[in-house]
């Protein structure tokens, strides 16, 4: 992994997709798809892969130009953070979907588990290799977490939610191992439903996350959030599930603090983890200045040494206008530079 400066900067995962690639109005006007949503793409199927490659290169260059230290592929090829992997697994029927409640309580079409879940082949390795070939910076790839995928499915096979989550965990574990073997520096597991459904997360979700990390060598992260600001508008003052991660083998924990003004006292329970600290408010397209970003980060320094902090947006930039997303990334990098100068 390339050496990183103090207080490195990174996206949580997604960048804003171009309007010429995906219908952003349709994307924003619905809940994130759990089954495939090919109708969102503006490009003909036979040209879509080429268009997604071009847009991914633009996302990588935008991160580099903004000055970010850790670069993702922007999740440009994905209709949502989870459905690309969830719909590529064996044992699920996506042509005859089931129904599950989203974190907002609304029913949503979801993959229907009809047999043993397994991963027939690597799913994101080609995307990782494309990213590795396009930049010499530290790179991160994101995968949906096993607990979250189990909550975004209708189980017609296992009859036990914990067993289904562990089956997803085995698939995620295999994917993570292949991503590191292909050159990933960091792999992030997205587990937003641990915040949305904390009781089930405690009952069997944490065990599934730990199973997904078993035997993995490489820097791992887990992202816990309150949902996309464009879709889930209310923000609690604290996490309902976070201290439980202290005993997990994950190296980094990604949390959002900007929009919620989160009480950072919870970090006292996570002092052995690197914290990916959300310091960009994604509820507004308004671009913060460097001092605002730095001020949000300073709140953590009484609880964690600067060496254990990565600066990031609260969540993915997927639903922001591209010009706003680019501006916020520049503000993130500028805030980090300001803090590094203060640290000497």
mmCIF file of N, CA and C in Angstrom, residues 71-206:
data_model
loop_
_atom_site.group_PDB
_atom_site.id
_atom_site.type_symbol
_atom_site.label_atom_id
_atom_site.label_comp_id
_atom_site.label_asym_id
_atom_site.label_seq_id
_atom_site.Cartn_x
_atom_site.Cartn_y
_atom_site.Cartn_z
ATOM 1 N N UNK A 71 -8.557 6.169 -3.060
ATOM 2 C CA UNK A 71 -9.442 6.310 -4.220
ATOM 3 C C UNK A 71 -10.299 5.058 -4.364
ATOM 4 N N UNK A 72 -11.580 5.240 -4.664
ATOM 5 C CA UNK A 72 -12.488 4.143 -4.982
ATOM 6 C C UNK A 72 -12.842 4.210 -6.467
ATOM 7 N N UNK A 73 -13.601 3.222 -6.942
ATOM 8 C CA UNK A 73 -14.079 3.290 -8.326
ATOM 9 C C UNK A 73 -15.359 4.101 -8.436
ATOM 10 N N UNK A 74 -15.792 4.685 -7.321
ATOM 11 C CA UNK A 74 -16.995 5.500 -7.313
ATOM 12 C C UNK A 74 -18.287 4.709 -7.389
ATOM 13 N N UNK A 75 -18.177 3.353 -7.435
ATOM 14 C CA UNK A 75 -19.364 2.499 -7.576
ATOM 15 C C UNK A 75 -20.200 2.902 -8.795
ATOM 16 N N UNK A 76 -19.517 3.373 -9.820
ATOM 17 C CA UNK A 76 -20.190 3.924 -11.003
ATOM 18 C C UNK A 76 -20.996 2.855 -11.738
ATOM 19 N N UNK A 77 -20.537 1.603 -11.698
ATOM 20 C CA UNK A 77 -21.212 0.536 -12.442
ATOM 21 C C UNK A 77 -22.428 -0.019 -11.693
ATOM 22 N N UNK A 78 -22.707 0.490 -10.521
ATOM 23 C CA UNK A 78 -23.739 -0.098 -9.664
ATOM 24 C C UNK A 78 -25.019 0.739 -9.677
ATOM 25 N N UNK A 79 -26.140 0.048 -9.662
ATOM 26 C CA UNK A 79 -27.422 0.720 -9.496
ATOM 27 C C UNK A 79 -27.668 1.059 -8.032
ATOM 28 N N UNK A 80 -27.122 0.247 -7.145
ATOM 29 C CA UNK A 80 -27.110 0.563 -5.716
ATOM 30 C C UNK A 80 -25.868 -0.069 -5.114
ATOM 31 N N UNK A 81 -25.610 0.255 -3.862
ATOM 32 C CA UNK A 81 -24.394 -0.257 -3.226
ATOM 33 C C UNK A 81 -24.430 -1.768 -3.036
ATOM 34 N N UNK A 82 -25.631 -2.382 -3.033
ATOM 35 C CA UNK A 82 -25.730 -3.787 -2.665
ATOM 36 C C UNK A 82 -26.221 -4.708 -3.775
ATOM 37 N N UNK A 83 -27.026 -4.205 -4.706
ATOM 38 C CA UNK A 83 -27.712 -5.142 -5.600
ATOM 39 C C UNK A 83 -26.783 -5.786 -6.614
ATOM 40 N N UNK A 84 -25.646 -5.152 -6.935
ATOM 41 C CA UNK A 84 -24.747 -5.731 -7.924
ATOM 42 C C UNK A 84 -24.199 -7.070 -7.456
ATOM 43 N N UNK A 85 -23.873 -7.178 -6.154
ATOM 44 C CA UNK A 85 -23.346 -8.421 -5.615
ATOM 45 C C UNK A 85 -24.475 -9.374 -5.225
ATOM 46 N N UNK A 86 -25.502 -8.835 -4.605
ATOM 47 C CA UNK A 86 -26.594 -9.673 -4.122
ATOM 48 C C UNK A 86 -27.296 -10.415 -5.248
ATOM 49 N N UNK A 87 -27.369 -9.808 -6.429
ATOM 50 C CA UNK A 87 -28.066 -10.443 -7.549
ATOM 51 C C UNK A 87 -27.158 -11.354 -8.368
ATOM 52 N N UNK A 88 -25.864 -11.397 -8.041
ATOM 53 C CA UNK A 88 -24.918 -12.243 -8.767
ATOM 54 C C UNK A 88 -24.683 -13.582 -8.074
ATOM 55 N N UNK A 89 -25.326 -13.808 -6.939
ATOM 56 C CA UNK A 89 -25.125 -15.031 -6.169
ATOM 57 C C UNK A 89 -26.058 -16.137 -6.644
ATOM 58 N N UNK A 90 -25.604 -17.367 -6.486
ATOM 59 C CA UNK A 90 -26.482 -18.513 -6.704
ATOM 60 C C UNK A 90 -27.361 -18.699 -5.472
ATOM 61 N N UNK A 91 -28.520 -19.316 -5.686
ATOM 62 C CA UNK A 91 -29.442 -19.569 -4.581
ATOM 63 C C UNK A 91 -30.480 -18.492 -4.399
ATOM 64 N N UNK A 92 -30.440 -17.448 -5.246
ATOM 65 C CA UNK A 92 -31.438 -16.385 -5.155
ATOM 66 C C UNK A 92 -32.126 -16.227 -6.510
ATOM 67 N N UNK A 93 -33.416 -15.966 -6.460
ATOM 68 C CA UNK A 93 -34.224 -15.736 -7.655
ATOM 69 C C UNK A 93 -34.495 -14.237 -7.744
ATOM 70 N N UNK A 94 -33.928 -13.603 -8.759
ATOM 71 C CA UNK A 94 -34.147 -12.166 -8.933
ATOM 72 C C UNK A 94 -35.180 -11.890 -10.027
ATOM 73 N N UNK A 95 -35.524 -12.921 -10.799
ATOM 74 C CA UNK A 95 -36.546 -12.750 -11.836
ATOM 75 C C UNK A 95 -37.950 -12.840 -11.253
ATOM 76 N N UNK A 96 -38.086 -13.552 -10.142
ATOM 77 C CA UNK A 96 -39.359 -13.641 -9.418
ATOM 78 C C UNK A 96 -39.100 -13.182 -7.984
ATOM 79 N N UNK A 97 -38.925 -11.860 -7.798
ATOM 80 C CA UNK A 97 -38.462 -11.353 -6.506
ATOM 81 C C UNK A 97 -39.493 -11.516 -5.400
ATOM 82 N N UNK A 98 -38.996 -11.449 -4.199
ATOM 83 C CA UNK A 98 -39.853 -11.407 -3.025
ATOM 84 C C UNK A 98 -40.029 -9.974 -2.572
ATOM 85 N N UNK A 99 -40.427 -9.805 -1.324
ATOM 86 C CA UNK A 99 -40.655 -8.471 -0.766
ATOM 87 C C UNK A 99 -40.061 -8.417 0.641
ATOM 88 N N UNK A 100 -39.443 -7.290 0.953
ATOM 89 C CA UNK A 100 -38.961 -7.042 2.315
ATOM 90 C C UNK A 100 -39.116 -5.560 2.603
ATOM 91 N N UNK A 101 -39.244 -5.217 3.865
ATOM 92 C CA UNK A 101 -39.373 -3.824 4.260
ATOM 93 C C UNK A 101 -38.011 -3.150 4.230
ATOM 94 N N UNK A 102 -37.956 -1.968 3.606
ATOM 95 C CA UNK A 102 -36.743 -1.171 3.642
ATOM 96 C C UNK A 102 -36.592 -0.563 5.029
ATOM 97 N N UNK A 103 -35.449 0.089 5.265
ATOM 98 C CA UNK A 103 -35.209 0.638 6.602
ATOM 99 C C UNK A 103 -36.195 1.742 6.943
ATOM 100 N N UNK A 104 -36.863 2.279 5.929
ATOM 101 C CA UNK A 104 -37.880 3.301 6.164
ATOM 102 C C UNK A 104 -39.252 2.689 6.457
ATOM 103 N N UNK A 105 -39.351 1.349 6.363
ATOM 104 C CA UNK A 105 -40.619 0.674 6.608
ATOM 105 C C UNK A 105 -41.451 0.438 5.372
ATOM 106 N N UNK A 106 -40.940 0.795 4.188
ATOM 107 C CA UNK A 106 -41.681 0.599 2.943
ATOM 108 C C UNK A 106 -41.306 -0.736 2.303
ATOM 109 N N UNK A 107 -42.275 -1.458 1.717
ATOM 110 C CA UNK A 107 -41.954 -2.710 1.027
ATOM 111 C C UNK A 107 -41.175 -2.444 -0.252
ATOM 112 N N UNK A 108 -40.256 -3.332 -0.559
ATOM 113 C CA UNK A 108 -39.387 -3.168 -1.713
ATOM 114 C C UNK A 108 -39.158 -4.538 -2.340
ATOM 115 N N UNK A 109 -39.152 -4.659 -3.681
ATOM 116 C CA UNK A 109 -38.796 -5.943 -4.294
ATOM 117 C C UNK A 109 -37.354 -6.325 -3.947
ATOM 118 N N UNK A 110 -37.157 -7.581 -3.565
ATOM 119 C CA UNK A 110 -35.832 -8.032 -3.128
ATOM 120 C C UNK A 110 -35.553 -9.426 -3.690
ATOM 121 N N UNK A 111 -34.267 -9.822 -3.725
ATOM 122 C CA UNK A 111 -33.957 -11.204 -4.112
ATOM 123 C C UNK A 111 -34.679 -12.194 -3.201
ATOM 124 N N UNK A 112 -35.133 -13.296 -3.794
ATOM 125 C CA UNK A 112 -35.824 -14.339 -3.031
ATOM 126 C C UNK A 112 -34.897 -15.534 -2.918
ATOM 127 N N UNK A 113 -34.562 -15.891 -1.679
ATOM 128 C CA UNK A 113 -33.652 -17.011 -1.451
ATOM 129 C C UNK A 113 -34.421 -18.307 -1.667
ATOM 130 N N UNK A 114 -33.976 -19.079 -2.668
ATOM 131 C CA UNK A 114 -34.683 -20.308 -3.031
ATOM 132 C C UNK A 114 -33.822 -21.549 -2.848
ATOM 133 N N UNK A 115 -32.546 -21.380 -2.509
ATOM 134 C CA UNK A 115 -31.635 -22.507 -2.331
ATOM 135 C C UNK A 115 -30.399 -22.042 -1.595
ATOM 136 N N UNK A 116 -29.406 -22.907 -1.441
ATOM 137 C CA UNK A 116 -28.182 -22.523 -0.737
ATOM 138 C C UNK A 116 -27.485 -21.354 -1.439
ATOM 139 N N UNK A 117 -27.153 -20.332 -0.686
ATOM 140 C CA UNK A 117 -26.465 -19.166 -1.245
ATOM 141 C C UNK A 117 -25.000 -19.515 -1.469
ATOM 142 N N UNK A 118 -24.494 -19.204 -2.647
ATOM 143 C CA UNK A 118 -23.077 -19.393 -2.931
ATOM 144 C C UNK A 118 -22.647 -18.381 -3.979
ATOM 145 N N UNK A 119 -21.359 -18.184 -4.069
ATOM 146 C CA UNK A 119 -20.785 -17.252 -5.043
ATOM 147 C C UNK A 119 -20.195 -18.070 -6.177
ATOM 148 N N UNK A 120 -20.786 -18.035 -7.367
ATOM 149 C CA UNK A 120 -20.310 -18.895 -8.449
ATOM 150 C C UNK A 120 -18.956 -18.474 -9.015
ATOM 151 N N UNK A 121 -18.608 -17.192 -8.864
ATOM 152 C CA UNK A 121 -17.357 -16.666 -9.417
ATOM 153 C C UNK A 121 -17.094 -15.313 -8.773
ATOM 154 N N UNK A 122 -15.851 -14.820 -8.848
ATOM 155 C CA UNK A 122 -15.590 -13.464 -8.353
ATOM 156 C C UNK A 122 -16.507 -12.457 -9.048
ATOM 157 N N UNK A 123 -16.966 -11.478 -8.289
ATOM 158 C CA UNK A 123 -17.975 -10.544 -8.793
ATOM 159 C C UNK A 123 -17.376 -9.176 -9.084
ATOM 160 N N UNK A 124 -16.489 -8.696 -8.227
ATOM 161 C CA UNK A 124 -15.962 -7.338 -8.367
ATOM 162 C C UNK A 124 -14.467 -7.305 -8.700
ATOM 163 N N UNK A 125 -13.849 -8.438 -8.939
ATOM 164 C CA UNK A 125 -12.405 -8.457 -9.167
ATOM 165 C C UNK A 125 -12.024 -7.681 -10.427
ATOM 166 N N UNK A 126 -12.798 -7.808 -11.494
ATOM 167 C CA UNK A 126 -12.490 -7.044 -12.706
ATOM 168 C C UNK A 126 -12.584 -5.541 -12.442
ATOM 169 N N UNK A 127 -13.584 -5.129 -11.631
ATOM 170 C CA UNK A 127 -13.703 -3.709 -11.279
ATOM 171 C C UNK A 127 -12.487 -3.253 -10.479
ATOM 172 N N UNK A 128 -12.016 -4.109 -9.583
ATOM 173 C CA UNK A 128 -10.842 -3.783 -8.773
ATOM 174 C C UNK A 128 -9.602 -3.656 -9.653
ATOM 175 N N UNK A 129 -9.438 -4.561 -10.587
ATOM 176 C CA UNK A 129 -8.271 -4.494 -11.478
ATOM 177 C C UNK A 129 -8.309 -3.250 -12.349
ATOM 178 N N UNK A 130 -9.501 -2.855 -12.783
ATOM 179 C CA UNK A 130 -9.644 -1.625 -13.561
ATOM 180 C C UNK A 130 -9.198 -0.428 -12.723
ATOM 181 N N UNK A 131 -9.640 -0.382 -11.478
ATOM 182 C CA UNK A 131 -9.253 0.706 -10.570
ATOM 183 C C UNK A 131 -7.755 0.704 -10.335
ATOM 184 N N UNK A 132 -7.175 -0.478 -10.083
ATOM 185 C CA UNK A 132 -5.736 -0.571 -9.813
ATOM 186 C C UNK A 132 -4.923 -0.082 -11.002
ATOM 187 N N UNK A 133 -5.371 -0.374 -12.204
ATOM 188 C CA UNK A 133 -4.638 0.030 -13.401
ATOM 189 C C UNK A 133 -4.757 1.523 -13.675
ATOM 190 N N UNK A 134 -5.769 2.168 -13.086
ATOM 191 C CA UNK A 134 -6.067 3.565 -13.410
ATOM 192 C C UNK A 134 -5.445 4.564 -12.444
ATOM 193 N N UNK A 135 -4.900 4.103 -11.312
ATOM 194 C CA UNK A 135 -4.352 5.041 -10.333
ATOM 195 C C UNK A 135 -3.211 4.383 -9.574
ATOM 196 N N UNK A 136 -2.258 5.214 -9.140
ATOM 197 C CA UNK A 136 -1.170 4.691 -8.313
ATOM 198 C C UNK A 136 -1.394 5.013 -6.837
ATOM 199 N N UNK A 137 -2.586 5.528 -6.503
ATOM 200 C CA UNK A 137 -2.892 5.844 -5.112
ATOM 201 C C UNK A 137 -3.447 4.608 -4.384
ATOM 202 N N UNK A 138 -3.531 4.721 -3.072
ATOM 203 C CA UNK A 138 -4.169 3.680 -2.281
ATOM 204 C C UNK A 138 -5.599 3.496 -2.772
ATOM 205 N N UNK A 139 -6.026 2.243 -2.929
ATOM 206 C CA UNK A 139 -7.359 1.993 -3.475
ATOM 207 C C UNK A 139 -8.211 1.187 -2.494
ATOM 208 N N UNK A 140 -9.499 1.492 -2.535
ATOM 209 C CA UNK A 140 -10.471 0.826 -1.680
ATOM 210 C C UNK A 140 -11.637 0.327 -2.528
ATOM 211 N N UNK A 141 -12.100 -0.870 -2.222
ATOM 212 C CA UNK A 141 -13.287 -1.423 -2.865
ATOM 213 C C UNK A 141 -14.319 -1.734 -1.787
ATOM 214 N N UNK A 142 -15.581 -1.495 -2.096
ATOM 215 C CA UNK A 142 -16.651 -1.734 -1.132
ATOM 216 C C UNK A 142 -17.484 -2.944 -1.531
ATOM 217 N N UNK A 143 -17.941 -3.688 -0.527
ATOM 218 C CA UNK A 143 -18.838 -4.821 -0.746
ATOM 219 C C UNK A 143 -20.000 -4.707 0.231
ATOM 220 N N UNK A 144 -21.198 -5.136 -0.154
ATOM 221 C CA UNK A 144 -22.317 -5.130 0.796
ATOM 222 C C UNK A 144 -22.109 -6.197 1.857
ATOM 223 N N UNK A 145 -22.520 -5.897 3.082
ATOM 224 C CA UNK A 145 -22.315 -6.803 4.195
ATOM 225 C C UNK A 145 -23.322 -7.939 4.232
ATOM 226 N N UNK A 146 -22.956 -9.043 4.867
ATOM 227 C CA UNK A 146 -23.854 -10.205 4.897
ATOM 228 C C UNK A 146 -25.143 -9.954 5.675
ATOM 229 N N UNK A 147 -25.051 -9.225 6.790
ATOM 230 C CA UNK A 147 -26.273 -8.954 7.549
ATOM 231 C C UNK A 147 -27.219 -8.085 6.736
ATOM 232 N N UNK A 148 -26.691 -7.034 6.129
ATOM 233 C CA UNK A 148 -27.525 -6.133 5.333
ATOM 234 C C UNK A 148 -28.167 -6.871 4.161
ATOM 235 N N UNK A 149 -27.407 -7.713 3.473
ATOM 236 C CA UNK A 149 -28.008 -8.466 2.364
ATOM 237 C C UNK A 149 -29.087 -9.419 2.858
ATOM 238 N N UNK A 150 -28.893 -9.995 4.043
ATOM 239 C CA UNK A 150 -29.915 -10.904 4.571
ATOM 240 C C UNK A 150 -31.205 -10.161 4.910
ATOM 241 N N UNK A 151 -31.073 -8.870 5.257
ATOM 242 C CA UNK A 151 -32.252 -8.052 5.550
ATOM 243 C C UNK A 151 -32.927 -7.557 4.273
ATOM 244 N N UNK A 152 -32.202 -7.608 3.175
ATOM 245 C CA UNK A 152 -32.716 -7.153 1.887
ATOM 246 C C UNK A 152 -33.075 -8.338 0.999
ATOM 247 N N UNK A 153 -33.553 -9.391 1.607
ATOM 248 C CA UNK A 153 -33.936 -10.589 0.866
ATOM 249 C C UNK A 153 -35.165 -11.217 1.516
ATOM 250 N N UNK A 154 -35.882 -12.005 0.739
ATOM 251 C CA UNK A 154 -36.974 -12.823 1.271
ATOM 252 C C UNK A 154 -36.481 -14.262 1.343
ATOM 253 N N UNK A 155 -36.445 -14.806 2.542
ATOM 254 C CA UNK A 155 -35.896 -16.146 2.743
ATOM 255 C C UNK A 155 -36.973 -17.212 2.574
ATOM 256 N N UNK A 156 -36.918 -17.938 1.458
ATOM 257 C CA UNK A 156 -37.823 -19.066 1.226
ATOM 258 C C UNK A 156 -37.075 -20.392 1.315
ATOM 259 N N UNK A 157 -35.869 -20.373 1.884
ATOM 260 C CA UNK A 157 -35.065 -21.584 1.921
ATOM 261 C C UNK A 157 -34.582 -21.948 3.324
ATOM 262 N N UNK A 158 -33.906 -21.043 4.001
ATOM 263 C CA UNK A 158 -33.246 -21.394 5.259
ATOM 264 C C UNK A 158 -34.219 -21.494 6.432
ATOM 265 N N UNK A 159 -35.161 -20.576 6.494
ATOM 266 C CA UNK A 159 -36.094 -20.574 7.608
ATOM 267 C C UNK A 159 -35.491 -20.105 8.912
ATOM 268 N N UNK A 160 -34.290 -19.591 8.849
ATOM 269 C CA UNK A 160 -33.591 -19.080 10.031
ATOM 270 C C UNK A 160 -32.742 -17.900 9.595
ATOM 271 N N UNK A 161 -33.030 -16.692 10.088
ATOM 272 C CA UNK A 161 -32.320 -15.516 9.590
ATOM 273 C C UNK A 161 -30.818 -15.553 9.868
ATOM 274 N N UNK A 162 -30.431 -16.136 10.991
ATOM 275 C CA UNK A 162 -29.012 -16.238 11.299
ATOM 276 C C UNK A 162 -28.286 -17.148 10.329
ATOM 277 N N UNK A 163 -28.932 -18.238 9.945
ATOM 278 C CA UNK A 163 -28.321 -19.159 8.991
ATOM 279 C C UNK A 163 -28.175 -18.508 7.616
ATOM 280 N N UNK A 164 -29.193 -17.760 7.211
ATOM 281 C CA UNK A 164 -29.107 -17.050 5.932
ATOM 282 C C UNK A 164 -27.978 -16.030 5.957
ATOM 283 N N UNK A 165 -27.839 -15.284 7.051
ATOM 284 C CA UNK A 165 -26.782 -14.282 7.154
ATOM 285 C C UNK A 165 -25.404 -14.932 7.081
ATOM 286 N N UNK A 166 -25.236 -16.094 7.703
ATOM 287 C CA UNK A 166 -23.947 -16.791 7.641
ATOM 288 C C UNK A 166 -23.653 -17.309 6.237
ATOM 289 N N UNK A 167 -24.685 -17.687 5.498
ATOM 290 C CA UNK A 167 -24.476 -18.106 4.110
ATOM 291 C C UNK A 167 -24.000 -16.924 3.267
ATOM 292 N N UNK A 168 -24.607 -15.767 3.472
ATOM 293 C CA UNK A 168 -24.115 -14.561 2.794
ATOM 294 C C UNK A 168 -22.680 -14.258 3.222
ATOM 295 N N UNK A 169 -22.364 -14.491 4.493
ATOM 296 C CA UNK A 169 -21.025 -14.198 5.004
ATOM 297 C C UNK A 169 -19.964 -15.024 4.283
ATOM 298 N N UNK A 170 -20.258 -16.276 4.005
ATOM 299 C CA UNK A 170 -19.297 -17.116 3.296
ATOM 300 C C UNK A 170 -19.019 -16.561 1.897
ATOM 301 N N UNK A 171 -20.060 -16.078 1.225
ATOM 302 C CA UNK A 171 -19.880 -15.494 -0.105
ATOM 303 C C UNK A 171 -19.067 -14.207 -0.027
ATOM 304 N N UNK A 172 -19.361 -13.371 0.963
ATOM 305 C CA UNK A 172 -18.623 -12.115 1.127
ATOM 306 C C UNK A 172 -17.167 -12.396 1.479
ATOM 307 N N UNK A 173 -16.923 -13.378 2.324
ATOM 308 C CA UNK A 173 -15.559 -13.734 2.696
ATOM 309 C C UNK A 173 -14.736 -14.132 1.474
ATOM 310 N N UNK A 174 -15.322 -14.955 0.615
ATOM 311 C CA UNK A 174 -14.616 -15.374 -0.599
ATOM 312 C C UNK A 174 -14.335 -14.181 -1.506
ATOM 313 N N UNK A 175 -15.299 -13.270 -1.602
ATOM 314 C CA UNK A 175 -15.108 -12.078 -2.445
ATOM 315 C C UNK A 175 -14.003 -11.191 -1.893
ATOM 316 N N UNK A 176 -13.986 -10.977 -0.586
ATOM 317 C CA UNK A 176 -12.958 -10.127 0.025
ATOM 318 C C UNK A 176 -11.572 -10.715 -0.207
ATOM 319 N N UNK A 177 -11.433 -12.016 -0.012
ATOM 320 C CA UNK A 177 -10.132 -12.660 -0.228
ATOM 321 C C UNK A 177 -9.657 -12.452 -1.667
ATOM 322 N N UNK A 178 -10.562 -12.584 -2.632
ATOM 323 C CA UNK A 178 -10.186 -12.401 -4.033
ATOM 324 C C UNK A 178 -9.830 -10.941 -4.328
ATOM 325 N N UNK A 179 -10.521 -10.010 -3.697
ATOM 326 C CA UNK A 179 -10.215 -8.590 -3.918
ATOM 327 C C UNK A 179 -8.816 -8.246 -3.407
ATOM 328 N N UNK A 180 -8.462 -8.752 -2.235
ATOM 329 C CA UNK A 180 -7.106 -8.504 -1.741
ATOM 330 C C UNK A 180 -6.070 -9.177 -2.632
ATOM 331 N N UNK A 181 -6.350 -10.381 -3.076
ATOM 332 C CA UNK A 181 -5.414 -11.084 -3.953
ATOM 333 C C UNK A 181 -5.210 -10.331 -5.266
ATOM 334 N N UNK A 182 -6.231 -9.597 -5.695
ATOM 335 C CA UNK A 182 -6.154 -8.846 -6.952
ATOM 336 C C UNK A 182 -5.558 -7.456 -6.779
ATOM 337 N N UNK A 183 -5.218 -7.070 -5.545
ATOM 338 C CA UNK A 183 -4.517 -5.801 -5.365
ATOM 339 C C UNK A 183 -5.222 -4.742 -4.562
ATOM 340 N N UNK A 184 -6.330 -5.051 -3.922
ATOM 341 C CA UNK A 184 -7.001 -4.049 -3.088
ATOM 342 C C UNK A 184 -6.114 -3.689 -1.892
ATOM 343 N N UNK A 185 -6.097 -2.409 -1.531
ATOM 344 C CA UNK A 185 -5.412 -1.972 -0.317
ATOM 345 C C UNK A 185 -6.346 -1.995 0.883
ATOM 346 N N UNK A 186 -7.607 -1.603 0.657
ATOM 347 C CA UNK A 186 -8.632 -1.598 1.700
ATOM 348 C C UNK A 186 -9.905 -2.195 1.102
ATOM 349 N N UNK A 187 -10.582 -3.033 1.853
ATOM 350 C CA UNK A 187 -11.913 -3.501 1.465
ATOM 351 C C UNK A 187 -12.882 -3.088 2.568
ATOM 352 N N UNK A 188 -13.929 -2.400 2.168
ATOM 353 C CA UNK A 188 -14.947 -1.902 3.107
ATOM 354 C C UNK A 188 -16.230 -2.706 2.952
ATOM 355 N N UNK A 189 -16.769 -3.141 4.086
ATOM 356 C CA UNK A 189 -18.048 -3.852 4.118
ATOM 357 C C UNK A 189 -19.136 -2.862 4.538
ATOM 358 N N UNK A 190 -20.152 -2.723 3.736
ATOM 359 C CA UNK A 190 -21.249 -1.797 4.039
ATOM 360 C C UNK A 190 -22.337 -2.525 4.814
ATOM 361 N N UNK A 191 -22.559 -2.098 6.051
ATOM 362 C CA UNK A 191 -23.554 -2.724 6.930
ATOM 363 C C UNK A 191 -24.510 -1.686 7.537
ATOM 364 N N UNK A 192 -25.218 -0.916 6.705
ATOM 365 C CA UNK A 192 -26.124 0.101 7.262
ATOM 366 C C UNK A 192 -27.272 -0.483 8.077
ATOM 367 N N UNK A 193 -27.672 -1.714 7.789
ATOM 368 C CA UNK A 193 -28.813 -2.278 8.504
ATOM 369 C C UNK A 193 -28.465 -2.668 9.944
ATOM 370 N N UNK A 194 -27.185 -2.642 10.299
ATOM 371 C CA UNK A 194 -26.842 -2.842 11.704
ATOM 372 C C UNK A 194 -27.342 -1.673 12.554
ATOM 373 N N UNK A 195 -27.334 -0.491 11.981
ATOM 374 C CA UNK A 195 -27.895 0.672 12.656
ATOM 375 C C UNK A 195 -29.414 0.642 12.619
ATOM 376 N N UNK A 196 -29.974 0.203 11.489
ATOM 377 C CA UNK A 196 -31.428 0.221 11.323
ATOM 378 C C UNK A 196 -32.111 -0.858 12.163
ATOM 379 N N UNK A 197 -31.445 -1.997 12.351
ATOM 380 C CA UNK A 197 -32.049 -3.141 13.060
ATOM 381 C C UNK A 197 -31.052 -3.679 14.090
ATOM 382 N N UNK A 198 -30.828 -2.917 15.141
ATOM 383 C CA UNK A 198 -29.760 -3.265 16.080
ATOM 384 C C UNK A 198 -29.991 -4.558 16.851
ATOM 385 N N UNK A 199 -31.239 -4.887 17.165
ATOM 386 C CA UNK A 199 -31.487 -6.119 17.930
ATOM 387 C C UNK A 199 -31.076 -7.343 17.125
ATOM 388 N N UNK A 200 -31.492 -7.394 15.876
ATOM 389 C CA UNK A 200 -31.094 -8.512 15.021
ATOM 390 C C UNK A 200 -29.594 -8.492 14.755
ATOM 391 N N UNK A 201 -29.018 -7.287 14.666
ATOM 392 C CA UNK A 201 -27.569 -7.188 14.467
ATOM 393 C C UNK A 201 -26.819 -7.812 15.636
ATOM 394 N N UNK A 202 -27.324 -7.576 16.843
ATOM 395 C CA UNK A 202 -26.685 -8.176 18.017
ATOM 396 C C UNK A 202 -26.916 -9.685 18.055
ATOM 397 N N UNK A 203 -28.115 -10.102 17.667
ATOM 398 C CA UNK A 203 -28.474 -11.511 17.776
ATOM 399 C C UNK A 203 -27.645 -12.372 16.826
ATOM 400 N N UNK A 204 -27.507 -11.931 15.569
ATOM 401 C CA UNK A 204 -26.773 -12.765 14.610
ATOM 402 C C UNK A 204 -25.982 -11.969 13.573
ATOM 403 N N UNK A 205 -26.203 -10.650 13.474
ATOM 404 C CA UNK A 205 -25.511 -9.862 12.457
ATOM 405 C C UNK A 205 -24.026 -9.725 12.715
ATOM 406 N N UNK A 206 -23.650 -9.526 13.970
ATOM 407 C CA UNK A 206 -22.234 -9.371 14.291
ATOM 408 C C UNK A 206 -21.476 -10.672 14.018
#
